[in-house]
């Protein structure tokens, strides 16, 4: 078992009320075997580095000691903290690659509301506490 780092390599802010985000973060938590990422649900009472509305519009992350980044740069920062995805995160440091990933991220933002609706419909119904 790998020991948990003293402080996270990356802090990620996500919308815990979004079923699409919940699934995505669950996947990244499973991949984060070193526990190097601090996932913060901004739908709750968590402290936010910028206004909550801005955090909910785009994906945000901060590598330890680095600036707050969003969009494709935030995904790349998170990928670098996950050994399996680290090579992709490092390739994303190349400006033209990051530029292309950001364009893809912006296209994703256009279809995101539809994907969120689909994820809500596919989510299992909450069980009644009987």
JSON list of C-alpha atoms in Angstrom, two decimals:
[
{"chain": "A", "resi": 1, "resn": "UNK", "atom": "CA", "xyz": [0.00, 0.00, 0.00]},
{"chain": "A", "resi": 2, "resn": "UNK", "atom": "CA", "xyz": [1.39, 3.40, -0.99]},
{"chain": "A", "resi": 3, "resn": "UNK", "atom": "CA", "xyz": [1.39, 6.00, 1.81]},
{"chain": "A", "resi": 4, "resn": "UNK", "atom": "CA", "xyz": [-0.84, 9.04, 1.37]},
{"chain": "A", "resi": 5, "resn": "UNK", "atom": "CA", "xyz": [1.08, 12.25, 0.57]},
{"chain": "A", "resi": 6, "resn": "UNK", "atom": "CA", "xyz": [1.22, 14.82, 3.37]},
{"chain": "A", "resi": 7, "resn": "UNK", "atom": "CA", "xyz": [-0.49, 17.40, 1.19]},
{"chain": "A", "resi": 8, "resn": "UNK", "atom": "CA", "xyz": [-2.36, 16.86, -2.06]},
{"chain": "A", "resi": 9, "resn": "UNK", "atom": "CA", "xyz": [-0.53, 17.22, -5.36]},
{"chain": "A", "resi": 10, "resn": "UNK", "atom": "CA", "xyz": [-3.68, 18.66, -6.88]},
{"chain": "A", "resi": 11, "resn": "UNK", "atom": "CA", "xyz": [-6.90, 20.18, -5.58]},
{"chain": "A", "resi": 12, "resn": "UNK", "atom": "CA", "xyz": [-9.96, 19.74, -7.78]},
{"chain": "A", "resi": 13, "resn": "UNK", "atom": "CA", "xyz": [-13.26, 21.60, -7.39]},
{"chain": "A", "resi": 14, "resn": "UNK", "atom": "CA", "xyz": [-16.35, 19.87, -8.81]},
{"chain": "A", "resi": 15, "resn": "UNK", "atom": "CA", "xyz": [-20.15, 20.07, -8.77]},
{"chain": "A", "resi": 16, "resn": "UNK", "atom": "CA", "xyz": [-21.32, 17.28, -6.45]},
{"chain": "A", "resi": 17, "resn": "UNK", "atom": "CA", "xyz": [-24.95, 17.81, -7.47]},
{"chain": "A", "resi": 18, "resn": "UNK", "atom": "CA", "xyz": [-24.25, 17.03, -11.13]},
{"chain": "A", "resi": 19, "resn": "UNK", "atom": "CA", "xyz": [-24.74, 13.31, -11.89]},
{"chain": "A", "resi": 20, "resn": "UNK", "atom": "CA", "xyz": [-22.27, 13.51, -14.78]},
{"chain": "A", "resi": 21, "resn": "UNK", "atom": "CA", "xyz": [-19.66, 15.09, -12.49]},
{"chain": "A", "resi": 22, "resn": "UNK", "atom": "CA", "xyz": [-20.35, 12.53, -9.77]},
{"chain": "A", "resi": 23, "resn": "UNK", "atom": "CA", "xyz": [-19.61, 9.66, -12.17]},
{"chain": "A", "resi": 24, "resn": "UNK", "atom": "CA", "xyz": [-16.51, 11.34, -13.53]},
{"chain": "A", "resi": 25, "resn": "UNK", "atom": "CA", "xyz": [-15.09, 12.14, -10.08]},
{"chain": "A", "resi": 26, "resn": "UNK", "atom": "CA", "xyz": [-15.86, 8.59, -8.90]},
{"chain": "A", "resi": 27, "resn": "UNK", "atom": "CA", "xyz": [-13.74, 7.28, -11.77]},
{"chain": "A", "resi": 28, "resn": "UNK", "atom": "CA", "xyz": [-10.86, 9.64, -10.98]},
{"chain": "A", "resi": 29, "resn": "UNK", "atom": "CA", "xyz": [-11.02, 8.73, -7.27]},
{"chain": "A", "resi": 30, "resn": "UNK", "atom": "CA", "xyz": [-10.62, 5.05, -8.23]},
{"chain": "A", "resi": 31, "resn": "UNK", "atom": "CA", "xyz": [-7.66, 5.87, -10.48]},
{"chain": "A", "resi": 32, "resn": "UNK", "atom": "CA", "xyz": [-6.03, 8.08, -7.80]},
{"chain": "A", "resi": 33, "resn": "UNK", "atom": "CA", "xyz": [-4.41, 5.20, -5.94]},
{"chain": "A", "resi": 34, "resn": "UNK", "atom": "CA", "xyz": [-1.79, 7.47, -4.36]},
{"chain": "A", "resi": 35, "resn": "UNK", "atom": "CA", "xyz": [-4.53, 9.72, -2.94]},
{"chain": "A", "resi": 36, "resn": "UNK", "atom": "CA", "xyz": [-2.71, 12.72, -4.38]},
{"chain": "A", "resi": 37, "resn": "UNK", "atom": "CA", "xyz": [-5.87, 14.61, -5.30]},
{"chain": "A", "resi": 38, "resn": "UNK", "atom": "CA", "xyz": [-8.08, 16.55, -2.93]},
{"chain": "A", "resi": 39, "resn": "UNK", "atom": "CA", "xyz": [-11.58, 16.55, -4.43]},
{"chain": "A", "resi": 40, "resn": "UNK", "atom": "CA", "xyz": [-13.75, 19.42, -3.16]},
{"chain": "A", "resi": 41, "resn": "UNK", "atom": "CA", "xyz": [-17.50, 19.45, -3.77]},
{"chain": "A", "resi": 42, "resn": "UNK", "atom": "CA", "xyz": [-18.46, 23.09, -4.38]},
{"chain": "A", "resi": 43, "resn": "UNK", "atom": "CA", "xyz": [-22.16, 22.22, -4.18]},
{"chain": "A", "resi": 44, "resn": "UNK", "atom": "CA", "xyz": [-21.67, 21.88, -0.42]},
{"chain": "A", "resi": 45, "resn": "UNK", "atom": "CA", "xyz": [-20.26, 24.32, 2.12]},
{"chain": "A", "resi": 46, "resn": "UNK", "atom": "CA", "xyz": [-16.64, 23.99, 0.95]},
{"chain": "A", "resi": 47, "resn": "UNK", "atom": "CA", "xyz": [-14.41, 27.04, 0.79]},
{"chain": "A", "resi": 48, "resn": "UNK", "atom": "CA", "xyz": [-13.96, 28.27, -2.76]},
{"chain": "A", "resi": 49, "resn": "UNK", "atom": "CA", "xyz": [-10.94, 30.10, -4.20]},
{"chain": "A", "resi": 50, "resn": "UNK", "atom": "CA", "xyz": [-13.24, 32.09, -6.53]},
{"chain": "A", "resi": 51, "resn": "UNK", "atom": "CA", "xyz": [-16.98, 32.64, -6.65]},
{"chain": "A", "resi": 52, "resn": "UNK", "atom": "CA", "xyz": [-19.02, 29.44, -6.62]},
{"chain": "A", "resi": 53, "resn": "UNK", "atom": "CA", "xyz": [-20.85, 30.25, -9.89]},
{"chain": "A", "resi": 54, "resn": "UNK", "atom": "CA", "xyz": [-17.54, 30.43, -11.78]},
{"chain": "A", "resi": 55, "resn": "UNK", "atom": "CA", "xyz": [-16.44, 27.12, -10.26]},
{"chain": "A", "resi": 56, "resn": "UNK", "atom": "CA", "xyz": [-19.67, 25.49, -11.42]},
{"chain": "A", "resi": 57, "resn": "UNK", "atom": "CA", "xyz": [-19.33, 26.75, -15.01]},
{"chain": "A", "resi": 58, "resn": "UNK", "atom": "CA", "xyz": [-15.93, 25.15, -15.73]},
{"chain": "A", "resi": 59, "resn": "UNK", "atom": "CA", "xyz": [-13.74, 22.45, -14.23]},
{"chain": "A", "resi": 60, "resn": "UNK", "atom": "CA", "xyz": [-11.06, 23.98, -11.93]},
{"chain": "A", "resi": 61, "resn": "UNK", "atom": "CA", "xyz": [-7.90, 22.61, -10.34]},
{"chain": "A", "resi": 62, "resn": "UNK", "atom": "CA", "xyz": [-4.71, 23.79, -8.70]},
{"chain": "A", "resi": 63, "resn": "UNK", "atom": "CA", "xyz": [-1.44, 21.90, -8.57]},
{"chain": "A", "resi": 64, "resn": "UNK", "atom": "CA", "xyz": [0.43, 22.36, -5.29]},
{"chain": "A", "resi": 65, "resn": "UNK", "atom": "CA", "xyz": [2.06, 25.78, -5.35]},
{"chain": "A", "resi": 66, "resn": "UNK", "atom": "CA", "xyz": [0.59, 26.62, -8.76]},
{"chain": "A", "resi": 67, "resn": "UNK", "atom": "CA", "xyz": [-2.11, 28.92, -10.04]},
{"chain": "A", "resi": 68, "resn": "UNK", "atom": "CA", "xyz": [-5.80, 28.06, -10.28]},
{"chain": "A", "resi": 69, "resn": "UNK", "atom": "CA", "xyz": [-6.48, 26.72, -13.79]},
{"chain": "A", "resi": 70, "resn": "UNK", "atom": "CA", "xyz": [-9.68, 25.71, -15.54]},
{"chain": "A", "resi": 71, "resn": "UNK", "atom": "CA", "xyz": [-10.90, 23.70, -18.49]},
{"chain": "A", "resi": 72, "resn": "UNK", "atom": "CA", "xyz": [-8.41, 21.47, -20.28]},
{"chain": "A", "resi": 73, "resn": "UNK", "atom": "CA", "xyz": [-5.52, 22.80, -18.17]},
{"chain": "A", "resi": 74, "resn": "UNK", "atom": "CA", "xyz": [-7.36, 21.67, -15.02]},
{"chain": "A", "resi": 75, "resn": "UNK", "atom": "CA", "xyz": [-7.91, 18.19, -16.44]},
{"chain": "A", "resi": 76, "resn": "UNK", "atom": "CA", "xyz": [-4.23, 18.02, -17.42]},
{"chain": "A", "resi": 77, "resn": "UNK", "atom": "CA", "xyz": [-3.20, 19.00, -13.88]},
{"chain": "A", "resi": 78, "resn": "UNK", "atom": "CA", "xyz": [-5.39, 16.25, -12.46]},
{"chain": "A", "resi": 79, "resn": "UNK", "atom": "CA", "xyz": [-4.10, 13.70, -15.00]},
{"chain": "A", "resi": 80, "resn": "UNK", "atom": "CA", "xyz": [-0.50, 14.44, -13.96]},
{"chain": "A", "resi": 81, "resn": "UNK", "atom": "CA", "xyz": [-1.35, 13.34, -10.39]},
{"chain": "A", "resi": 82, "resn": "UNK", "atom": "CA", "xyz": [-2.68, 9.95, -11.57]},
{"chain": "A", "resi": 83, "resn": "UNK", "atom": "CA", "xyz": [0.11, 7.58, -12.65]},
{"chain": "A", "resi": 84, "resn": "UNK", "atom": "CA", "xyz": [-1.99, 5.90, -15.36]},
{"chain": "A", "resi": 85, "resn": "UNK", "atom": "CA", "xyz": [-2.90, 9.27, -16.93]},
{"chain": "A", "resi": 86, "resn": "UNK", "atom": "CA", "xyz": [0.30, 11.14, -16.13]},
{"chain": "A", "resi": 87, "resn": "UNK", "atom": "CA", "xyz": [1.80, 10.79, -19.63]},
{"chain": "A", "resi": 88, "resn": "UNK", "atom": "CA", "xyz": [-1.27, 12.44, -21.14]},
{"chain": "A", "resi": 89, "resn": "UNK", "atom": "CA", "xyz": [-1.06, 15.23, -18.54]},
{"chain": "A", "resi": 90, "resn": "UNK", "atom": "CA", "xyz": [2.58, 15.86, -19.43]},
{"chain": "A", "resi": 91, "resn": "UNK", "atom": "CA", "xyz": [1.86, 15.89, -23.17]},
{"chain": "A", "resi": 92, "resn": "UNK", "atom": "CA", "xyz": [-0.81, 18.51, -22.42]},
{"chain": "A", "resi": 93, "resn": "UNK", "atom": "CA", "xyz": [1.99, 20.87, -21.29]},
{"chain": "A", "resi": 94, "resn": "UNK", "atom": "CA", "xyz": [2.81, 21.32, -24.99]},
{"chain": "A", "resi": 95, "resn": "UNK", "atom": "CA", "xyz": [0.98, 24.54, -25.95]},
{"chain": "A", "resi": 96, "resn": "UNK", "atom": "CA", "xyz": [-0.51, 23.29, -29.21]},
{"chain": "A", "resi": 97, "resn": "UNK", "atom": "CA", "xyz": [-1.78, 20.12, -27.49]},
{"chain": "A", "resi": 98, "resn": "UNK", "atom": "CA", "xyz": [-3.34, 22.12, -24.65]},
{"chain": "A", "resi": 99, "resn": "UNK", "atom": "CA", "xyz": [-4.88, 24.48, -27.22]},
{"chain": "A", "resi": 100, "resn": "UNK", "atom": "CA", "xyz": [-6.52, 21.52, -28.98]},
{"chain": "A", "resi": 101, "resn": "UNK", "atom": "CA", "xyz": [-7.72, 19.99, -25.72]},
{"chain": "A", "resi": 102, "resn": "UNK", "atom": "CA", "xyz": [-9.23, 23.33, -24.70]},
{"chain": "A", "resi": 103, "resn": "UNK", "atom": "CA", "xyz": [-11.14, 23.50, -27.99]},
{"chain": "A", "resi": 104, "resn": "UNK", "atom": "CA", "xyz": [-12.49, 20.00, -27.34]},
{"chain": "A", "resi": 105, "resn": "UNK", "atom": "CA", "xyz": [-13.41, 21.01, -23.77]},
{"chain": "A", "resi": 106, "resn": "UNK", "atom": "CA", "xyz": [-15.34, 24.02, -25.08]},
{"chain": "A", "resi": 107, "resn": "UNK", "atom": "CA", "xyz": [-17.26, 21.75, -27.45]},
{"chain": "A", "resi": 108, "resn": "UNK", "atom": "CA", "xyz": [-18.02, 19.49, -24.51]},
{"chain": "A", "resi": 109, "resn": "UNK", "atom": "CA", "xyz": [-19.44, 22.48, -22.60]},
{"chain": "A", "resi": 110, "resn": "UNK", "atom": "CA", "xyz": [-21.98, 22.96, -25.40]},
{"chain": "A", "resi": 111, "resn": "UNK", "atom": "CA", "xyz": [-23.29, 19.39, -25.08]},
{"chain": "A", "resi": 112, "resn": "UNK", "atom": "CA", "xyz": [-22.85, 19.12, -21.31]},
{"chain": "A", "resi": 113, "resn": "UNK", "atom": "CA", "xyz": [-26.43, 20.11, -20.39]},
{"chain": "A", "resi": 114, "resn": "UNK", "atom": "CA", "xyz": [-27.79, 17.29, -22.56]},
{"chain": "A", "resi": 115, "resn": "UNK", "atom": "CA", "xyz": [-25.31, 14.82, -21.09]},
{"chain": "A", "resi": 116, "resn": "UNK", "atom": "CA", "xyz": [-26.28, 15.93, -17.58]},
{"chain": "A", "resi": 117, "resn": "UNK", "atom": "CA", "xyz": [-29.96, 15.29, -18.39]},
{"chain": "A", "resi": 118, "resn": "UNK", "atom": "CA", "xyz": [-29.10, 11.85, -19.75]},
{"chain": "A", "resi": 119, "resn": "UNK", "atom": "CA", "xyz": [-27.01, 11.05, -16.65]},
{"chain": "A", "resi": 120, "resn": "UNK", "atom": "CA", "xyz": [-29.93, 12.09, -14.42]},
{"chain": "A", "resi": 121, "resn": "UNK", "atom": "CA", "xyz": [-32.29, 9.79, -16.33]},
{"chain": "A", "resi": 122, "resn": "UNK", "atom": "CA", "xyz": [-29.84, 6.87, -16.15]},
{"chain": "A", "resi": 123, "resn": "UNK", "atom": "CA", "xyz": [-29.00, 7.36, -12.46]},
{"chain": "A", "resi": 124, "resn": "UNK", "atom": "CA", "xyz": [-30.52, 4.71, -10.23]},
{"chain": "A", "resi": 125, "resn": "UNK", "atom": "CA", "xyz": [-33.53, 5.94, -8.26]},
{"chain": "A", "resi": 126, "resn": "UNK", "atom": "CA", "xyz": [-32.74, 6.71, -4.61]},
{"chain": "A", "resi": 127, "resn": "UNK", "atom": "CA", "xyz": [-33.82, 3.97, -2.28]},
{"chain": "A", "resi": 128, "resn": "UNK", "atom": "CA", "xyz": [-36.46, 4.77, 0.30]},
{"chain": "A", "resi": 129, "resn": "UNK", "atom": "CA", "xyz": [-35.37, 4.40, 3.89]},
{"chain": "A", "resi": 130, "resn": "UNK", "atom": "CA", "xyz": [-38.02, 2.06, 5.26]}
]
